[in-house]
Coordinates of C-alpha atoms in Angstrom, one line a residue:
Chain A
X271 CA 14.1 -5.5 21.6
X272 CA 11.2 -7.1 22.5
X273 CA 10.4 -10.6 23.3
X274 CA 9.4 -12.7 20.0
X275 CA 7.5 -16.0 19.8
X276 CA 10.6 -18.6 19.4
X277 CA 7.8 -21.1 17.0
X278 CA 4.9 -20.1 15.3
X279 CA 2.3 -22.3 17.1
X280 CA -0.7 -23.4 15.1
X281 CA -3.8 -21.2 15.6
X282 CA -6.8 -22.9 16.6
X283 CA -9.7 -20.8 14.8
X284 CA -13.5 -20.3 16.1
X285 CA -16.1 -21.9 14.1
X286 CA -17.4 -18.8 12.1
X287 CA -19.9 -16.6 14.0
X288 CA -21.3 -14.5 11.7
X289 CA -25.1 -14.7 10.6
X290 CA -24.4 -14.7 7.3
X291 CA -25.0 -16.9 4.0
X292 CA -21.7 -16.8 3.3
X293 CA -22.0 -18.7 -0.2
X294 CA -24.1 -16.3 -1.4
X295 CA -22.3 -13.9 0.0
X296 CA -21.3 -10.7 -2.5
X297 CA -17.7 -10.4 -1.5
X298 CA -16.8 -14.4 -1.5
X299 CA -18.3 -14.5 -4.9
X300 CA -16.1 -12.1 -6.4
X301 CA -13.1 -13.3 -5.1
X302 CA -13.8 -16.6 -5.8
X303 CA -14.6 -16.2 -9.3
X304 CA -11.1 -13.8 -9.8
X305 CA -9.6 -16.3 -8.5
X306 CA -11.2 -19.0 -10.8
X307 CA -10.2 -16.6 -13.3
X308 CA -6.8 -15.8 -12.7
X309 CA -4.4 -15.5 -15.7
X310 CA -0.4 -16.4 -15.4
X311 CA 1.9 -14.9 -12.5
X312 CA 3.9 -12.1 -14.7
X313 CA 0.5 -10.8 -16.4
X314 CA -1.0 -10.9 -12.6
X315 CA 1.5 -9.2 -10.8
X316 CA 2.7 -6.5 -13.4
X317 CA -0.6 -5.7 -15.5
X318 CA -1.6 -2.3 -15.0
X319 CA -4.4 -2.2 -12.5
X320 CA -6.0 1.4 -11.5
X321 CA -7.3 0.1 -8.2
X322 CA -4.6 -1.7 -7.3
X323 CA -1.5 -0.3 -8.4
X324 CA -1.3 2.4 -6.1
X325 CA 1.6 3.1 -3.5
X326 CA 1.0 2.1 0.1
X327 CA 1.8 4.9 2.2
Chain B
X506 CA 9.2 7.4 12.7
X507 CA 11.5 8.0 9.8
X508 CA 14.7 9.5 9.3
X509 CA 15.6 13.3 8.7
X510 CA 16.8 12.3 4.9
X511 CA 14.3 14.3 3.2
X512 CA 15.8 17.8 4.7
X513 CA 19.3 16.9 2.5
X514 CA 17.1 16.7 -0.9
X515 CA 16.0 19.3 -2.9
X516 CA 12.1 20.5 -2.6
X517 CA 11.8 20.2 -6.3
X518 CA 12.8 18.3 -8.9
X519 CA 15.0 19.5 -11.8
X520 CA 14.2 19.7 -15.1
X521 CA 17.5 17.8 -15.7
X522 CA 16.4 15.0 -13.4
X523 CA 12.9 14.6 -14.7
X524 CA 14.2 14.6 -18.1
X525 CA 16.5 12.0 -17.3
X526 CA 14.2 9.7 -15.0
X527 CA 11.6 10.1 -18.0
X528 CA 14.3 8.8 -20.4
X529 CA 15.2 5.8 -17.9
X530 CA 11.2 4.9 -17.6
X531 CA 10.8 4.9 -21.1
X532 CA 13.9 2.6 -21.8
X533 CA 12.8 0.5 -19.0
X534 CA 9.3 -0.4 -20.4
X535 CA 11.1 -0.5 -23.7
X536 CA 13.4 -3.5 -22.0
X537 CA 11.0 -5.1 -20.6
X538 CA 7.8 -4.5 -22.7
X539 CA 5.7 -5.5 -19.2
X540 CA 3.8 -2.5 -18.2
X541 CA 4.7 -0.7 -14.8
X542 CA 2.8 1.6 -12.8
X543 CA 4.6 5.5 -11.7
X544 CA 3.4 6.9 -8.2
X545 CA 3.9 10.6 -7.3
X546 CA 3.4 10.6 -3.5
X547 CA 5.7 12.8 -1.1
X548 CA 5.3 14.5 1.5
X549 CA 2.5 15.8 -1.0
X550 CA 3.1 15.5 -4.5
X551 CA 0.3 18.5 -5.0
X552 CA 3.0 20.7 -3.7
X553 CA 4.4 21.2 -6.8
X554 CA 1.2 23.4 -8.0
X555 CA -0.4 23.0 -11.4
X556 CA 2.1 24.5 -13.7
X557 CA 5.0 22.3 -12.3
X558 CA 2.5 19.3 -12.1
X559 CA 1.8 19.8 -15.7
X560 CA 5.4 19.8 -17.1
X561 CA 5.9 16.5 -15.3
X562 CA 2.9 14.7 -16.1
X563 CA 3.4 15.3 -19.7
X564 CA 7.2 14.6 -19.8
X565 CA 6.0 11.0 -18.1
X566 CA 3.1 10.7 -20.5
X567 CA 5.2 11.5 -23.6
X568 CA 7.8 8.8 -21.9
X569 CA 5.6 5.9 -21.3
X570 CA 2.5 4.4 -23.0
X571 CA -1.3 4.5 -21.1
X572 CA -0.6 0.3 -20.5
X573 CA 1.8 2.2 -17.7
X574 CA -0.4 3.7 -14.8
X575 CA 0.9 7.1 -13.5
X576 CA -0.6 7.8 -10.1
X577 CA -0.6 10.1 -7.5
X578 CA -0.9 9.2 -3.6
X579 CA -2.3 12.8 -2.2
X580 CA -3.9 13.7 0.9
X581 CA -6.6 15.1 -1.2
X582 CA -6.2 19.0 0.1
X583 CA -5.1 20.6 -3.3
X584 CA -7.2 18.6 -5.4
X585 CA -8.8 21.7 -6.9
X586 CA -10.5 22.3 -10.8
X587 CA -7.4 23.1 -12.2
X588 CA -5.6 20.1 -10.9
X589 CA -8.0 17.9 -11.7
X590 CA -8.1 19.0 -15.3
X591 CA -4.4 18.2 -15.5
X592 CA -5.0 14.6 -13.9
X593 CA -8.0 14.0 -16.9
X594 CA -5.5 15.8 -19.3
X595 CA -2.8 13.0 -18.4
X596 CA -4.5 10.4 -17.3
X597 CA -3.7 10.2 -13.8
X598 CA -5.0 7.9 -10.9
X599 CA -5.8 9.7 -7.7
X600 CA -5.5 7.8 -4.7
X601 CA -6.6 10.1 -1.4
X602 CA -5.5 9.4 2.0
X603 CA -8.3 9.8 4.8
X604 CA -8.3 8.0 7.7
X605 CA -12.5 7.8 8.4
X606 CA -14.9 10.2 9.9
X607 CA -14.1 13.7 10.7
X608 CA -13.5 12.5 14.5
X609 CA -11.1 9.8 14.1
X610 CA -9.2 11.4 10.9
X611 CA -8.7 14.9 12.7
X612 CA -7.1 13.1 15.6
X613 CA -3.3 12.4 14.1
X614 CA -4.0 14.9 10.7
X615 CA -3.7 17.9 11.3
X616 CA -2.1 21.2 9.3
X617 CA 0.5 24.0 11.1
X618 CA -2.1 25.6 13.0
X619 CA -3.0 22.0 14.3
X620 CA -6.4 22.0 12.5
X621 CA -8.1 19.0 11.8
X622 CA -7.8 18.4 8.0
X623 CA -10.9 16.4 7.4
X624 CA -13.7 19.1 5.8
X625 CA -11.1 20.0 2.8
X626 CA -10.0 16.7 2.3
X627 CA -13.5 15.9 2.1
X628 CA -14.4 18.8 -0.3
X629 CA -11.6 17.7 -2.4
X630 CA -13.2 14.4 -3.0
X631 CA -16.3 15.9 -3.9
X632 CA -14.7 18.2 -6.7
X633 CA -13.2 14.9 -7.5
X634 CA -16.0 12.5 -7.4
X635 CA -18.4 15.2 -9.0
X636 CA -16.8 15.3 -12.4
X637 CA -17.7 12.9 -15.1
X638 CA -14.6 13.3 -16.4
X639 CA -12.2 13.0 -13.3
X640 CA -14.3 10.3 -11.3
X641 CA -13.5 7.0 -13.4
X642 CA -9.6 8.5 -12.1
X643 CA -10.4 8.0 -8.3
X644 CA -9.0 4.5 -7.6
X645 CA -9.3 4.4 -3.8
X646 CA -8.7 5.9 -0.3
X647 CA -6.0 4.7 1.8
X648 CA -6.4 5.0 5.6
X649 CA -4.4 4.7 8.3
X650 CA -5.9 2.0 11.4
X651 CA -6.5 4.2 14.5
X652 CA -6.7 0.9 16.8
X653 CA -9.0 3.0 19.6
X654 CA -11.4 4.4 16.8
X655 CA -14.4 1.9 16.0
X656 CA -13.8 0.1 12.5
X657 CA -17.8 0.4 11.4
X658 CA -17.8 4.1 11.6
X659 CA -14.6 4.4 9.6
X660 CA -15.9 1.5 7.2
X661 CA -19.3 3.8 6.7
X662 CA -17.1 7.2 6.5
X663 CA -14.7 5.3 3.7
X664 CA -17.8 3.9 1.6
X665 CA -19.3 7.2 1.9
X666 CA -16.7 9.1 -0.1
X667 CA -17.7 7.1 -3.0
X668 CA -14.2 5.1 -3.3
X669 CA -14.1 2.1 -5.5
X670 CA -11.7 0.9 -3.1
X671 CA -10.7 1.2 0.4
X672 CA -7.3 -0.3 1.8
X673 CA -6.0 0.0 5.0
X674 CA -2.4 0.4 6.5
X675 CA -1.7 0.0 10.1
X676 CA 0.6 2.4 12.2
X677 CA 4.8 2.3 11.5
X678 CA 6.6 0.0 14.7
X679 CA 9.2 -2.4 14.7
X680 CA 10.5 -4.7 17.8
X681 CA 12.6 -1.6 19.3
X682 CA 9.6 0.7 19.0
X683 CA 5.6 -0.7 19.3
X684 CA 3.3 1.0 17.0
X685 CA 0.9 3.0 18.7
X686 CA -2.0 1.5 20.0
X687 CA 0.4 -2.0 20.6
X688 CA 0.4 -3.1 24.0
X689 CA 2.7 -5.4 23.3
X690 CA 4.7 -7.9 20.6
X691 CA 1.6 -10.2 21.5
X692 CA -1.0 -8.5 21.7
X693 CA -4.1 -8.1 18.9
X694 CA -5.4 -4.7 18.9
X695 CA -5.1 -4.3 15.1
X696 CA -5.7 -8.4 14.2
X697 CA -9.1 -7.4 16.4
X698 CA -9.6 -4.3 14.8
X699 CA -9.6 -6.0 11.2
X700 CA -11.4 -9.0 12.0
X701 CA -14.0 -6.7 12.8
X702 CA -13.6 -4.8 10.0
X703 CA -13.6 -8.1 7.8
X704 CA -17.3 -9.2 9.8
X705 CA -18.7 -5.3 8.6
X706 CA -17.1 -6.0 5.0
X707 CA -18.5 -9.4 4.5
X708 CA -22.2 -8.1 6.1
X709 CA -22.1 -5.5 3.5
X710 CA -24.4 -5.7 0.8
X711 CA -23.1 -3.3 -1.5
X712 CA -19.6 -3.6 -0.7
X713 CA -16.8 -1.3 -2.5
X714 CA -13.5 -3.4 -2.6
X715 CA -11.8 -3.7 0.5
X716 CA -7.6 -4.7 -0.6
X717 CA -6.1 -5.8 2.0
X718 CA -8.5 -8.0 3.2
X719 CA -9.4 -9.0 -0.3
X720 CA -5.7 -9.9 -0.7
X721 CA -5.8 -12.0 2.0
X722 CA -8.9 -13.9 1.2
X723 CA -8.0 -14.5 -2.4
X724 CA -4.4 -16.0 -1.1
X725 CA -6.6 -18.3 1.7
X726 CA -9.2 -19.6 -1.5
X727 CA -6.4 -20.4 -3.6
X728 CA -5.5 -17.3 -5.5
X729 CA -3.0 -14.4 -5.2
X730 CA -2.2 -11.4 -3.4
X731 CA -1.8 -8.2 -6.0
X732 CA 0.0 -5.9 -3.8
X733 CA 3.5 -5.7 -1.4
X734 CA 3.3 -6.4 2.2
X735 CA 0.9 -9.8 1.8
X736 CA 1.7 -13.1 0.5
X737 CA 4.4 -14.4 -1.0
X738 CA 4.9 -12.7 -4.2
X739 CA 7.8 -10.6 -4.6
X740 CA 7.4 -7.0 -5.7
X741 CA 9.8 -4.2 -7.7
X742 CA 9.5 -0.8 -5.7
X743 CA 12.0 1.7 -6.4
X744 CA 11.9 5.2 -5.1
X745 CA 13.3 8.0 -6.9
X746 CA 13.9 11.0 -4.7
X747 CA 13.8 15.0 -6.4
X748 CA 17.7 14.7 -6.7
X749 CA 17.7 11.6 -8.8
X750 CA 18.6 9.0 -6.2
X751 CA 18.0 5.7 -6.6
X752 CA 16.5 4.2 -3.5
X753 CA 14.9 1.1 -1.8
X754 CA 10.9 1.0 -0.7
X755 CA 11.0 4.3 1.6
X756 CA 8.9 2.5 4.0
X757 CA 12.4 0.9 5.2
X758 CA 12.9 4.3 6.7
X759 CA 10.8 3.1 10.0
X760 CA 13.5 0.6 10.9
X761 CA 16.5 3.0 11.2
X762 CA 17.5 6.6 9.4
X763 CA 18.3 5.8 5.7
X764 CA 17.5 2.3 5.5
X765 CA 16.2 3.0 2.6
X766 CA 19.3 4.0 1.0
X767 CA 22.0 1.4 -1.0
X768 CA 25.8 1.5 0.2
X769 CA 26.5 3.0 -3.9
X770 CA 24.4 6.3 -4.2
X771 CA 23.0 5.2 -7.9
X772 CA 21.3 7.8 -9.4
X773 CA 19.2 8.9 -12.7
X774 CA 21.0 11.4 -13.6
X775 CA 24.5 9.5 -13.8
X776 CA 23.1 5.4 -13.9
X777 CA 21.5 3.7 -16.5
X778 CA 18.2 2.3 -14.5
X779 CA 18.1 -0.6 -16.4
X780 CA 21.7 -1.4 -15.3
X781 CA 20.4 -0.9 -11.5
X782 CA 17.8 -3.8 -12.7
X783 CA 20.2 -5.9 -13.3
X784 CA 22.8 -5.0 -10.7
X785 CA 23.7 -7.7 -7.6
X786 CA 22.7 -4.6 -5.5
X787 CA 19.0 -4.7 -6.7
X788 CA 19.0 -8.6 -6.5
X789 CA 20.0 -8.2 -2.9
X790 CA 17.4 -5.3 -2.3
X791 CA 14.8 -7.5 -4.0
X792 CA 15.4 -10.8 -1.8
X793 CA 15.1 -8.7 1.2
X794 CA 11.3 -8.7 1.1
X795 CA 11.2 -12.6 1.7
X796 CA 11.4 -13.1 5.5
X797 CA 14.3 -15.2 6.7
X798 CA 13.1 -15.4 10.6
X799 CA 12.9 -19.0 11.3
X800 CA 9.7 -18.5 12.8
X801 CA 8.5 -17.7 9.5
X802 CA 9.9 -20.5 7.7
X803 CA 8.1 -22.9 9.8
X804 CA 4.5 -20.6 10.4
X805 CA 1.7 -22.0 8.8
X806 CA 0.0 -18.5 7.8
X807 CA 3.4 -17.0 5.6
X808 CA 1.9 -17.9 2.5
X809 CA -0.7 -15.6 3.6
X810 CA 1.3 -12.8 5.4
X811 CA 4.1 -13.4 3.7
X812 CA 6.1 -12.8 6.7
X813 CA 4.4 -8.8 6.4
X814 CA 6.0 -5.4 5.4
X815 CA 9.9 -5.4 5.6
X816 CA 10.2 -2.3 7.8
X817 CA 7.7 -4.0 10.7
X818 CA 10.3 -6.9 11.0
X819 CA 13.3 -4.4 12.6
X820 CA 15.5 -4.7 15.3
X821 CA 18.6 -3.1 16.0
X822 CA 20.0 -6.4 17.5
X823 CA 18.4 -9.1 15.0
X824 CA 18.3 -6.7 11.6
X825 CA 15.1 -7.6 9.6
X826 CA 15.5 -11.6 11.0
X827 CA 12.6 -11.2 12.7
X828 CA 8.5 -11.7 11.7
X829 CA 6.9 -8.2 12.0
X830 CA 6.2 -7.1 14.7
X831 CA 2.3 -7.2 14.0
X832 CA 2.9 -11.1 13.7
X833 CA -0.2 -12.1 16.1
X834 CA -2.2 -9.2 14.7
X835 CA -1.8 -11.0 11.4
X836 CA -2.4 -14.5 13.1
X837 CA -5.5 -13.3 14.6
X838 CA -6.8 -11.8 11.6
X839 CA -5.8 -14.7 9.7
X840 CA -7.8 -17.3 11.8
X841 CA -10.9 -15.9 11.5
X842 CA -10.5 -15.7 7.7
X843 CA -9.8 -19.4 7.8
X844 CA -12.7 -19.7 10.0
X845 CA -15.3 -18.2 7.0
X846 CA -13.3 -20.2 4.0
X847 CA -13.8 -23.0 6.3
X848 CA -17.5 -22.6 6.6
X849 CA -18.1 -21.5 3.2
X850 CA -16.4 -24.9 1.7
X851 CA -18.5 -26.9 4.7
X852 CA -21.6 -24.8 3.0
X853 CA -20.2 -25.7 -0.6
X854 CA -20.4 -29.6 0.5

């Protein structure tokens, strides 16, 4: 087996690098307002979704 | 990886079993009344040729309601006319696995005569994509992260196919095996690889949905995840295999041969599934997806990774008590999506 970390340390994180307007920025927007949006837990994790719902292998 | 399980099953299903798993789906959503979604993925599901394809489609059609997805997970190489017609006859999603361009896909898929398979899985796209009728069916491609290939050409190669979705799956490995391209437990080359990705996504203009990173983003500004192996929200896979079987998630297979398999064969044919639902053997099977390593319970990123995919946290001496193995591929990842919520709420101020 190979040697695991015994604590998750904190990760210190980079102050964003990319040139980009990120509040106008196409993908943020979405997921911000779906998540704005978002209805109760059982609809949201059972409601038939064609992008979504897909298996993952 | 996996196990040698699949050479013990039959290469089709019966008409006995389909008839019965169609009965248990139908009771199921009948119980439940919350829709669910049906995947036919294999091996190849397109394997079974039209005529066979047809039968089962319309047994599962006639079973459940259009509020339950059926969908099929195909590598995209028998996606001919007359397939197609029988995916717009039923209504069935088509999700085609491609792993970019014809370079970096060709280099693990390959057929017997260990040609690349990248020209016909892109000319079955094209049948697909070039129907009126079949395109609104074409929920995504799923690829498979080649660590060495370079994530904008696969990102271009994806978009290009005309997918409203991409997602992305990296390579099977646990802590007695490394996925390929791993160095190491703690080393990045797929939290580099996606962060990468994640800058070419967020550049993009005209950006198709990306899911996993779009799962992870949503979780990070205050939303959910909407699919297994991210997050915190428990999902209900159950595999059904040709002879009826009941089984767990068959990605378990990469820890250790039949993993996937509960210590009572249940099965279709002989069970009631609803029964299995409520069984302490499904509870148990259903817990399993929340990590229990301790270095999960005290990491601050789970309620984004969620502790990741089951079969990535093996090890023969440890079980699943383990994070996965791509732990400080997640991290990395991880941190530099904190990085750009961080900067876009500083921007929001």
């Amino acid at each position: 087996m190979l040697k695991s970390p015994a604590i998750a340390p904190a990760l210190e994180f980079e102050e964003n690098t990319l040139e980009l307007d990120l509040t106008d920025n196409v993908v943020l927007k979405r997921l911000i307002e779906e998540v704005r949006e978002e209805d109760t837990p059982v609809e949201r994790t059972t409601a038939y979704n064609r992008t979504y719902h897909r298996h993952n292998r | 990886m996996g196990d040698e399980a699949w050479r013990a099953q039959p290469k089709l299903m019966s008409p006995l079993v389909i008839e019965k798993l169609a009965e248990a789906l139908s009771e199921q959503y009948r119980l439940q009344k919350i829709p669910f979604s049906v995947v036919l993925h294999g091996g190849e599901p397109l394997l079974l040729g039209a005529k066979r394809l047809k039968a089962l489609c319309a047994r599962l059609r006639e079973a459940l309601p259009h509020a339950c997805g059926i969908h099929l997970q195909t590598n995209g190489l028998l996606l001919t006319d007359e397939i197609i017609d029988l995916l717009v006859q039923f209504d069935v999603g088509v999700s085609v696995s491609i792993d970019g361009p014809e370079n970096v896909h060709d280099r693990f898929r390959k057929d017997h005569k260990m040609r690349g398979s990248f020209s016909r899985v892109e000319a079955g796209i094209s049948r697909l994509v070039g129907r009126s009728d079949a395109r609104p069916l074409f929920c995504g491609v799923l690829c498979v992260i080649d660590p060495e290939s370079d994530p904008a050409d696969v990102y271009a190669a994806l978009k290009a196919t005309g997918a409203p979705s991409l997602d992305f799956l990296v390579r099977d490995g646990n802590w007695d095996q490394l996925p390929f391209g791993k160095a190491s437990s703690s080393s990045t080359e797929y939290g580099e690889w996606l962060s990468r990705l994640l800058e070419i996504y967020l550049g993009d203009p005209k950006p198709p949905r990306v899911r996993i990173l779009d799962d992870m983003l949503r979780l990070l500004l205050g939303g959910h995840a909407q699919k297994e192996g991210v997050g915190t929200t428990d999902y209900g896979i159950v595999v059904i295999e040709p002879d009826g079987s009941i089984c767990k998630n068959d990605t378990l297979k990469v820890a250790y041969p039949s993993a996937d398999q509960f210590e009572y064969s249940w099965s279709v044919v002989r069970d009631s599934l609803s029964n299995f639902l409520e069984s302490e053997t499904f509870d148990g099977y259903y817990s399993q997806q929340r990590p229990v390593s301790q270095i999960c319970a005290t990491c601050p990123d789970l309620a984004i990774c969620g502790g990741g995919m089951v079969a990535h946290r093996w090890s023969a001496k440890r079980g699943f008590d383990n994070p996965t193995i791509f732990c400080a591929d997640q991290r990395h990842v991880i941190a530099k999506m904190r990085s750009v919520v961080s900067c876009l709420k500083a921007e929001a101020v």
